[in-house]
Short mmCIF file of N, CA, C and O and ligand atoms in Angstrom, two decimals:
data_model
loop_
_atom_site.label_atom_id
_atom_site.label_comp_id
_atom_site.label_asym_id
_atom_site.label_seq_id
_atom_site.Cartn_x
_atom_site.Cartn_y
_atom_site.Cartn_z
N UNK A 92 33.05 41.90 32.62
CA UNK A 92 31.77 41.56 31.98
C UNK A 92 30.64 41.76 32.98
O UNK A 92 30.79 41.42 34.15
N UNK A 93 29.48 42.32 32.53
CA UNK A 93 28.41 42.52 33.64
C UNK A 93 27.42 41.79 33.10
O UNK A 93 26.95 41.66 31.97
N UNK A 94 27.12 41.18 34.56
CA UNK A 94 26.01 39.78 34.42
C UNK A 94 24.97 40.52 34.45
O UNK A 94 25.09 41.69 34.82
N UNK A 95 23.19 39.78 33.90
CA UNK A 95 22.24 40.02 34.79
C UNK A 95 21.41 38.56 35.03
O UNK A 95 21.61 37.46 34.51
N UNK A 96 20.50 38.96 35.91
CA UNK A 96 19.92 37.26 36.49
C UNK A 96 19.57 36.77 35.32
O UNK A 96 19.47 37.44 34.28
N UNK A 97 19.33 35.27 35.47
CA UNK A 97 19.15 34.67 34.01
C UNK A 97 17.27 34.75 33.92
O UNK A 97 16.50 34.60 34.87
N UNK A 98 16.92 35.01 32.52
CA UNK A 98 15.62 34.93 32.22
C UNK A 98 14.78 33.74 31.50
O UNK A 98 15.04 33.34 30.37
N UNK A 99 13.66 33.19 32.38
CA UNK A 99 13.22 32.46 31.42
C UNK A 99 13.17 32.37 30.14
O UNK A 99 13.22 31.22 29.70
N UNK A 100 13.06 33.46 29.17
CA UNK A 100 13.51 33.50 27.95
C UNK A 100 15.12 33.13 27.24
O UNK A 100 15.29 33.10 26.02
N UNK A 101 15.97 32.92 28.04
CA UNK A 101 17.41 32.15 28.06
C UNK A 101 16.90 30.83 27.41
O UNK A 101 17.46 30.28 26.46
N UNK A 102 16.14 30.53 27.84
CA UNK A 102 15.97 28.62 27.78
C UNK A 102 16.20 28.59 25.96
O UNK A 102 15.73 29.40 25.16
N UNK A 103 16.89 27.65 25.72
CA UNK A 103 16.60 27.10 24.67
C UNK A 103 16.04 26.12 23.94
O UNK A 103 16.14 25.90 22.74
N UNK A 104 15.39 25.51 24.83
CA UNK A 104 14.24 24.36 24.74
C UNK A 104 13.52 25.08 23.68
O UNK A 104 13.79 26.21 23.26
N UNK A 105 12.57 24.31 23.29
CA UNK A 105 11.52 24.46 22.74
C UNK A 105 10.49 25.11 22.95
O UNK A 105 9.99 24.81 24.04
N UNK A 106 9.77 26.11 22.21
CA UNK A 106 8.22 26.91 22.74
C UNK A 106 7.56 25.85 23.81
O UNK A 106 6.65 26.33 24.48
N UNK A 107 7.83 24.72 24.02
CA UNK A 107 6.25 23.82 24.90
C UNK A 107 7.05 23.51 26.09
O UNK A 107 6.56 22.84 27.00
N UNK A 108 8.55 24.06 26.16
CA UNK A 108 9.11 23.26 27.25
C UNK A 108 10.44 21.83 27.29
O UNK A 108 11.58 22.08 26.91
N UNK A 109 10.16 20.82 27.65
CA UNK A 109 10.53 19.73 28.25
C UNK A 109 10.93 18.84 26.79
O UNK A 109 10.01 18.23 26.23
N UNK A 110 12.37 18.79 26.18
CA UNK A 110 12.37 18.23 25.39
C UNK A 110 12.75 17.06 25.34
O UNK A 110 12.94 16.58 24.23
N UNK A 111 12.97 16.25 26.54
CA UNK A 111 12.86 14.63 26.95
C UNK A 111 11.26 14.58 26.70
O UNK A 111 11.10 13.96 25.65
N UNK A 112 10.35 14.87 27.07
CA UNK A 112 8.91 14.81 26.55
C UNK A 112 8.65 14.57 25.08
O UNK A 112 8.41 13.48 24.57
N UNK A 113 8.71 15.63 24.53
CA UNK A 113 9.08 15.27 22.86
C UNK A 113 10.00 13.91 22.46
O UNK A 113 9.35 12.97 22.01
N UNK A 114 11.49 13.74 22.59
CA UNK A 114 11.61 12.55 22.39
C UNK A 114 11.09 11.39 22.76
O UNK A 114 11.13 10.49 21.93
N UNK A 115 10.46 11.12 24.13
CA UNK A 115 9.60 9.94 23.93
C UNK A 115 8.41 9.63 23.64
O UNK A 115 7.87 8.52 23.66
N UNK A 116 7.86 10.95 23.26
CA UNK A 116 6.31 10.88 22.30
C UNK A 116 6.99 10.03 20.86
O UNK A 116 6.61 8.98 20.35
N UNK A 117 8.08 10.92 20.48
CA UNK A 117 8.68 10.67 19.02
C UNK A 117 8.52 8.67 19.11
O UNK A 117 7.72 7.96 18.50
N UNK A 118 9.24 8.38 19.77
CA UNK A 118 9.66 6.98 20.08
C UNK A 118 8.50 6.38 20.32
O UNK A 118 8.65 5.22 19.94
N UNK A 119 7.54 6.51 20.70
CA UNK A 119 6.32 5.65 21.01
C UNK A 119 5.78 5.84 19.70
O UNK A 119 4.60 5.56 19.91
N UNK A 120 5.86 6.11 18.59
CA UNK A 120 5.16 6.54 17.53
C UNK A 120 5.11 5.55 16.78
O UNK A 120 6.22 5.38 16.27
N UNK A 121 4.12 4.56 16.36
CA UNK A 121 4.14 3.72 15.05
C UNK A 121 3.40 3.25 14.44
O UNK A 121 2.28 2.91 14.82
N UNK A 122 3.85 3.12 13.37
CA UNK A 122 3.41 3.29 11.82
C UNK A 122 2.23 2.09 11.92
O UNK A 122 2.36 1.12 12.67
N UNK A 123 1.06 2.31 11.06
CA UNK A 123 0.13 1.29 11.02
C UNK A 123 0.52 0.21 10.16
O UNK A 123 1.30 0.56 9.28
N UNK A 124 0.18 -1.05 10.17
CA UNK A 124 0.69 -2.43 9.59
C UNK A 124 0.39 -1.88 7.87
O UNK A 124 -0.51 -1.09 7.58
N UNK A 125 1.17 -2.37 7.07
CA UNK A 125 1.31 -2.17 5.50
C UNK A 125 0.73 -3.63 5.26
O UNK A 125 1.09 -4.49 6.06
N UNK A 126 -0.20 -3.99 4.16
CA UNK A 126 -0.76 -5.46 3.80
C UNK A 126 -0.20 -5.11 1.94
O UNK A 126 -0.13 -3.99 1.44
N UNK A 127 0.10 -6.31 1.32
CA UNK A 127 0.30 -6.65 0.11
C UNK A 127 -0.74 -7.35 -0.30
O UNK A 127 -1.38 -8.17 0.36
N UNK A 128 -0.90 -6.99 -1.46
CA UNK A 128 -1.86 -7.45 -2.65
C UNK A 128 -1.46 -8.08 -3.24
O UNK A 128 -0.46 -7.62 -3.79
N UNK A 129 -1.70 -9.01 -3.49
CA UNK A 129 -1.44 -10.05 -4.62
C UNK A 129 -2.52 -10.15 -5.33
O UNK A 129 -3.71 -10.09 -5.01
N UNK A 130 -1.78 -10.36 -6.73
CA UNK A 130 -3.06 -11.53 -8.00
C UNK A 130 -2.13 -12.72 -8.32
O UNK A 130 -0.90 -12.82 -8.33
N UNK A 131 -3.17 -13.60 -8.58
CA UNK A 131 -2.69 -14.99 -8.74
C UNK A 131 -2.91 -15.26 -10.16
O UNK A 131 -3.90 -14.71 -10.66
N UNK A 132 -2.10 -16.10 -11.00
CA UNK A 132 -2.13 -16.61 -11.66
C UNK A 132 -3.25 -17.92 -12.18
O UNK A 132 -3.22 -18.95 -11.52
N UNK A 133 -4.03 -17.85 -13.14
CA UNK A 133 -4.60 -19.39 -13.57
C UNK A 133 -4.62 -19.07 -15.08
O UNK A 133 -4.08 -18.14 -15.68
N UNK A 134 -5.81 -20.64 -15.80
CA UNK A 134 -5.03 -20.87 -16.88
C UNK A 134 -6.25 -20.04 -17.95
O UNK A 134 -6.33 -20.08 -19.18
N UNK A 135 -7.00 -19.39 -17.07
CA UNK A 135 -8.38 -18.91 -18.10
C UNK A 135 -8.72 -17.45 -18.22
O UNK A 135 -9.25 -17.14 -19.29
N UNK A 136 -8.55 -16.62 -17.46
CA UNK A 136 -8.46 -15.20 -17.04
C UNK A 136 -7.86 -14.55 -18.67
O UNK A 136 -6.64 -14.51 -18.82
N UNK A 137 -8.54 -14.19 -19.51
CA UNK A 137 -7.21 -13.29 -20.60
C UNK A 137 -6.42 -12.24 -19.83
O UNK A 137 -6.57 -11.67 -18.75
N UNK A 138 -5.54 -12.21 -20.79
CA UNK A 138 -4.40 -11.58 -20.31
C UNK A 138 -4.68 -10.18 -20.18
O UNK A 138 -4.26 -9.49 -19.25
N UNK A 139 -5.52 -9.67 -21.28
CA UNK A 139 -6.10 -8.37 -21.73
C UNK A 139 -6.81 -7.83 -20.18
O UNK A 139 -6.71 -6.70 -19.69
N UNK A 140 -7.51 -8.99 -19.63
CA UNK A 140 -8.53 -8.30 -18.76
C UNK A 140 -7.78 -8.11 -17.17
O UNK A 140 -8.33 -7.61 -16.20
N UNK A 141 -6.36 -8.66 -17.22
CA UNK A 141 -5.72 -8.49 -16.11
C UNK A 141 -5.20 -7.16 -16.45
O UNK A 141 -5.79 -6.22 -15.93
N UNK A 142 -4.15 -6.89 -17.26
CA UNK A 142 -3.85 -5.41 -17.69
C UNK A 142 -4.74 -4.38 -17.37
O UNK A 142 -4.41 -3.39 -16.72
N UNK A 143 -6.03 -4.64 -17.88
CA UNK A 143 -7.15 -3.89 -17.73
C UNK A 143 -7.25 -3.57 -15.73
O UNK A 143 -7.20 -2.47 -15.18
N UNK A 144 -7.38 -4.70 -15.18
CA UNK A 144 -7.84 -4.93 -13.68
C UNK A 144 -6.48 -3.65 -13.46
O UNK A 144 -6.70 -2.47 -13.19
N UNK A 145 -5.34 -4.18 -13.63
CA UNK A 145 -4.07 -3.29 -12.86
C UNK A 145 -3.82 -1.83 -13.37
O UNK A 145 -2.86 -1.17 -12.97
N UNK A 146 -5.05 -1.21 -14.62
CA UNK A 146 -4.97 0.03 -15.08
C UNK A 146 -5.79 0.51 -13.96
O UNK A 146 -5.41 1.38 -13.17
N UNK A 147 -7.39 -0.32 -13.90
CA UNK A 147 -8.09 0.31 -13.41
C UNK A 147 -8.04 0.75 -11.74
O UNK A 147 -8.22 1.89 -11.30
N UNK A 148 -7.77 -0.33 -11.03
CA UNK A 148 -7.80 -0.62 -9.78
C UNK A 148 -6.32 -0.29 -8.82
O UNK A 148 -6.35 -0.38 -7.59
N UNK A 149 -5.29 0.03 -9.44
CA UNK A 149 -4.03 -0.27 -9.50
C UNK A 149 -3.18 0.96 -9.67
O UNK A 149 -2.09 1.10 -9.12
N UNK A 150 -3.80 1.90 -10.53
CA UNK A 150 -3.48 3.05 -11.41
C UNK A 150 -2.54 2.88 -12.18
O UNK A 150 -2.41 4.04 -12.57
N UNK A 151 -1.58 2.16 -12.84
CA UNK A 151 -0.83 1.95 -13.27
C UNK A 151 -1.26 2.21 -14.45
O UNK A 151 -2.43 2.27 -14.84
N UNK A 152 0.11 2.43 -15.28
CA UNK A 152 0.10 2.86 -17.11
C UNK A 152 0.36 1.47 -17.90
O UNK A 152 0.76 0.39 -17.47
N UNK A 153 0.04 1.82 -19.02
CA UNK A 153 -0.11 0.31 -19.73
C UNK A 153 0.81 -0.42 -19.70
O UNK A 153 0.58 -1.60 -19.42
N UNK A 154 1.92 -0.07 -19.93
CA UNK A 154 3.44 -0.77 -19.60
C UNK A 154 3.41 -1.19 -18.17
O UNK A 154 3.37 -2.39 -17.90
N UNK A 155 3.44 -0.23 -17.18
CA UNK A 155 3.50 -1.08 -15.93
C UNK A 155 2.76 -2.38 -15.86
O UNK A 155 3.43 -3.32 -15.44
N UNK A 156 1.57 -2.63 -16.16
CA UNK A 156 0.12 -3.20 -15.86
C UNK A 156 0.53 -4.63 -16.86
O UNK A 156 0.31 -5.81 -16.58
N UNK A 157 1.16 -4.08 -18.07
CA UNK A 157 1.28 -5.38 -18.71
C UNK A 157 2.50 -5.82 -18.39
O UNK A 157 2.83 -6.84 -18.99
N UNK A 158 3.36 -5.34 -17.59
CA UNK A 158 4.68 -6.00 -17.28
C UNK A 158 4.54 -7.03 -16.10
O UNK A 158 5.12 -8.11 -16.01
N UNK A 159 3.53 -6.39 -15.10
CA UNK A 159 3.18 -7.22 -13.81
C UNK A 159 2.16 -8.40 -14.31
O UNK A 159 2.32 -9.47 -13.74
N UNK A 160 1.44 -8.35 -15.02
CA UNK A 160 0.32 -9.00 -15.69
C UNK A 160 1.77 -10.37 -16.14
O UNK A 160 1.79 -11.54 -15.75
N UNK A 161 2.80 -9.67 -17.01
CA UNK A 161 3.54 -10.74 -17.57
C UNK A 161 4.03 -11.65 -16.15
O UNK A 161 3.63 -12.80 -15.96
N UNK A 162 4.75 -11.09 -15.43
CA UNK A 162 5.14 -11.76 -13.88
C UNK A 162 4.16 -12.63 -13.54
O UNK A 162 4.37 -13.81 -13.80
N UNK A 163 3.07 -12.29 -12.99
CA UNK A 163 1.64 -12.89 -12.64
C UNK A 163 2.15 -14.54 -13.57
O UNK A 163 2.78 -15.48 -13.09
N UNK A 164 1.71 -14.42 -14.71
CA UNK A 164 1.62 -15.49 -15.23
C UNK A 164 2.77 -16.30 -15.88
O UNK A 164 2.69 -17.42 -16.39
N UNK A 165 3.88 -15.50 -15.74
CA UNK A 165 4.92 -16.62 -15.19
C UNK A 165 5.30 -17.03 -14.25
O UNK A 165 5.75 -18.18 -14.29
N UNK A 166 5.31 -16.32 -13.02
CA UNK A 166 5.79 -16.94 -11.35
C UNK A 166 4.75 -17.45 -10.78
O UNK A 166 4.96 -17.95 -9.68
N UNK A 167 3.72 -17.49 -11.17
CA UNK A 167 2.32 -17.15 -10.08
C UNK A 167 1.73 -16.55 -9.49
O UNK A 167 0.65 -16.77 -8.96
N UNK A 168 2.61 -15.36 -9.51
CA UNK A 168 1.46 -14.34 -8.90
C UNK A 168 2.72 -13.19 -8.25
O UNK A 168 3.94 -13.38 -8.33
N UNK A 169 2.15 -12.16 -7.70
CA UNK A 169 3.19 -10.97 -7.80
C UNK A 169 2.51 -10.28 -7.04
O UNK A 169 1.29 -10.41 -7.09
N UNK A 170 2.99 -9.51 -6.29
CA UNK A 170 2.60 -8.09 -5.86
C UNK A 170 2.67 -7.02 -6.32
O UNK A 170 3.56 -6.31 -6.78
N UNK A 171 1.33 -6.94 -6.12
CA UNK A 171 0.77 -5.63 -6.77
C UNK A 171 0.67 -4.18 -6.26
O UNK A 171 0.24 -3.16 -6.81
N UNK A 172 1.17 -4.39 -5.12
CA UNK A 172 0.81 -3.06 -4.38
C UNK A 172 0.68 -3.32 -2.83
O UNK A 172 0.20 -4.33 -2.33
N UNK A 173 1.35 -1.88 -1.93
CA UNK A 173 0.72 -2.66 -0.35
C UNK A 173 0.24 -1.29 0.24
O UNK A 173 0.77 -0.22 -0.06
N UNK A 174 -0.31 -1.36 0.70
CA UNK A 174 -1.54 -0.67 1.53
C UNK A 174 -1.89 -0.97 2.53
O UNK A 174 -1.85 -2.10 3.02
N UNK A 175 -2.54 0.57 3.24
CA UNK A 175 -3.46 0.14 4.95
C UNK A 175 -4.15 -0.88 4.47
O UNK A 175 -4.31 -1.11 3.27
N UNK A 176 -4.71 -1.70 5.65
CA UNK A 176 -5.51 -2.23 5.81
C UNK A 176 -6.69 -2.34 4.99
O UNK A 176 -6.91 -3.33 4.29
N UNK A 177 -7.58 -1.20 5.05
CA UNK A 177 -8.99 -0.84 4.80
C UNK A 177 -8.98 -0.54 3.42
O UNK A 177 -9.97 -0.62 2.69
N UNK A 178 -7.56 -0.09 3.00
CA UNK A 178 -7.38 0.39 0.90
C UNK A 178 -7.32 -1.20 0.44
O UNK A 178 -7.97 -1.53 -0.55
N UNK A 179 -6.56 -2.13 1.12
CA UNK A 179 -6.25 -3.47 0.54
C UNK A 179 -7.12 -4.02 0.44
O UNK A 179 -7.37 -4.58 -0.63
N UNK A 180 -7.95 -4.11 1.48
CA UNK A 180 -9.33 -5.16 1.77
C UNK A 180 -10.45 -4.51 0.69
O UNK A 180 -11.40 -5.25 0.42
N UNK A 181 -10.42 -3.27 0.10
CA UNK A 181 -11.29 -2.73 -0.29
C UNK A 181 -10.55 -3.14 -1.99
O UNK A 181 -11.32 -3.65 -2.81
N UNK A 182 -9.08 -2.88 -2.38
CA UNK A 182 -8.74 -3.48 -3.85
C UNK A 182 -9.11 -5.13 -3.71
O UNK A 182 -9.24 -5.86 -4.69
N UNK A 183 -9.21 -5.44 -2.75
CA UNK A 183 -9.06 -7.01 -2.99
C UNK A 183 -10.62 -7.49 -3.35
O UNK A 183 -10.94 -8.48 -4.00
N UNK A 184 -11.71 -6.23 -2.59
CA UNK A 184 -12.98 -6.82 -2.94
C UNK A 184 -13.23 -6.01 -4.22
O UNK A 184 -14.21 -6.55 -4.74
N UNK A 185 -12.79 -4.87 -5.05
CA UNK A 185 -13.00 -4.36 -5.89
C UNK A 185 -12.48 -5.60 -7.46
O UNK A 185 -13.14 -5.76 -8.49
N UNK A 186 -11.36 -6.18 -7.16
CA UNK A 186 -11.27 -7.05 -8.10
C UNK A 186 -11.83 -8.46 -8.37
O UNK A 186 -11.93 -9.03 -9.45
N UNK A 187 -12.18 -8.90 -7.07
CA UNK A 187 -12.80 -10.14 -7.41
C UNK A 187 -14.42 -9.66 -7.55
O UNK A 187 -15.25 -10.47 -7.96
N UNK A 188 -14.73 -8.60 -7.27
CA UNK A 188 -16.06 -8.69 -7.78
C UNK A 188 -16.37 -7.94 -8.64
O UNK A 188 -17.50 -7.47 -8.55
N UNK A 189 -15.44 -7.50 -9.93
CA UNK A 189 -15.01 -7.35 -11.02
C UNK A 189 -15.15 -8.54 -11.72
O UNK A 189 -16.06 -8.80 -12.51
N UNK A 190 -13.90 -9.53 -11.31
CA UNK A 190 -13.55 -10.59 -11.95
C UNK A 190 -14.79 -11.86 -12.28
O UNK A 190 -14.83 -12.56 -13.29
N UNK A 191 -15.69 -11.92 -11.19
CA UNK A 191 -16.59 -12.24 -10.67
C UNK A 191 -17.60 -12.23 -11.86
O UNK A 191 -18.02 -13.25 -12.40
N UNK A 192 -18.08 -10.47 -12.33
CA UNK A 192 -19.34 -9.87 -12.41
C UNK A 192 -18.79 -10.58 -14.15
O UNK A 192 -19.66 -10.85 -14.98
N UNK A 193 -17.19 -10.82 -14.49
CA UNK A 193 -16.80 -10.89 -15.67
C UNK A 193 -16.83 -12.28 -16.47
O UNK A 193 -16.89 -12.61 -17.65
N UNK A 194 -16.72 -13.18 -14.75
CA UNK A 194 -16.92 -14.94 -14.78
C UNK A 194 -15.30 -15.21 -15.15
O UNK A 194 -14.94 -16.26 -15.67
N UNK A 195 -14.54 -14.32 -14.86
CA UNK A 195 -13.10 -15.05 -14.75
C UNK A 195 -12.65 -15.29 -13.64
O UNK A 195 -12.81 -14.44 -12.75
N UNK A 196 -11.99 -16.46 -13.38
CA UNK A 196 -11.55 -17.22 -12.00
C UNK A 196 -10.27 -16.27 -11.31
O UNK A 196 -9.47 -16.83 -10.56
N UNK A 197 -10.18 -15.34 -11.49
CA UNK A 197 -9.24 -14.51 -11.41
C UNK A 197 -9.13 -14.03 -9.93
O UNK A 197 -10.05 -13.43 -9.37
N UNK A 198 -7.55 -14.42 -9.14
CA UNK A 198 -7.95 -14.22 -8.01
C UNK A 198 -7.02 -13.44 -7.51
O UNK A 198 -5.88 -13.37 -7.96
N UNK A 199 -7.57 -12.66 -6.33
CA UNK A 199 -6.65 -11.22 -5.49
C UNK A 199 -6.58 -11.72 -4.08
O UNK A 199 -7.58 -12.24 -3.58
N UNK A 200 -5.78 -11.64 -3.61
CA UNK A 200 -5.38 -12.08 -1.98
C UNK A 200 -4.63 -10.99 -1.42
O UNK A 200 -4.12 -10.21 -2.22
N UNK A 201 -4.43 -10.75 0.11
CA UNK A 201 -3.97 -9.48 0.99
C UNK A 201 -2.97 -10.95 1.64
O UNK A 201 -2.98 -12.17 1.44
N UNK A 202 -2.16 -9.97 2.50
CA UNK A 202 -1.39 -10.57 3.02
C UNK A 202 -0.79 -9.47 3.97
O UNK A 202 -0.37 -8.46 3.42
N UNK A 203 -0.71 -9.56 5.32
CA UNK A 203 0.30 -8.74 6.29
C UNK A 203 1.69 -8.52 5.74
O UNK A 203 2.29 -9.39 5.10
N UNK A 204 2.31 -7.02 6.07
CA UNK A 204 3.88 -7.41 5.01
C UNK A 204 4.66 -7.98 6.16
O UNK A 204 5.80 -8.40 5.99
N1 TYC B 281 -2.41 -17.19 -17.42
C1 TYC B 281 -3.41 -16.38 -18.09
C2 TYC B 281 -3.45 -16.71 -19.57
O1 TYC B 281 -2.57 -17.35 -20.09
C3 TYC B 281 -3.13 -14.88 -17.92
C4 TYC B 281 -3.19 -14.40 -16.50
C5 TYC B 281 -2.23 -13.54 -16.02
C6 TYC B 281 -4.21 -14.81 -15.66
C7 TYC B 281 -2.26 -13.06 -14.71
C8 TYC B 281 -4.27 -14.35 -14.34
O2 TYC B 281 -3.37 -12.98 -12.59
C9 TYC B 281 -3.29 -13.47 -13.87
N2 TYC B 281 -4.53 -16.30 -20.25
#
């Protein structure tokens, strides 16, 4: 068999080089905190206008919206959805000042997951 010197192009690393580099970029990598939404349950809110809140704000289809709506007001309250930070804080002020503008006591809370 006839050798010739070995060529940098031999390497099988990766185009950038050093693939211990790559794995501990990989490993230092993490995910931003997920927050849950909740709506709460009370005894005055119609039912209609919660469905409504979880079509609009929520995207959900009428079945979804009235199934969680049903949860809500039997357990107390349910999660609705979890999201960055800045989407949660932003559904949480989109519904109470909905609920608000509507005069139903209707309330949305975040929570870290
Ligand atoms: N309990 C309310 C009623 O009987 C309905 C309701 C459901 C209110 C969910 C709030 O987040 C809620 N009209």
């Amino acid at each position: 068999m006839i050798h010739r010197p070995l060529q940098m192009s031999d390497k099988t690393d990766g185009p950038d080089g050093d693939a211990s580099i790559l794995t501990k970029t990989r490993s230092k990598t993490q995910r931003p905190p997920l927050y849950k939404v909740f709506l709460l349950n009370d005894d005055y809110t119609p039912m209609e206008f919660v469905v409504h809140v979880l079509e609009r704000f929520f995207g959900l289809n009428h079945a979804q919206a009235f199934e969680i709506m049903l949860t809500v007001h039997k357990k107390g309250l349910a999660v609705v959805g979890v999201f960055s930070f800045e989407v949660a804080e932003t559904k949480v002020a989109q519904v109470m000042d909905f609920a608000r503008r509507h005069q139903h006591p209707l309330q949305c809370t975040m929570e870290k997951e």
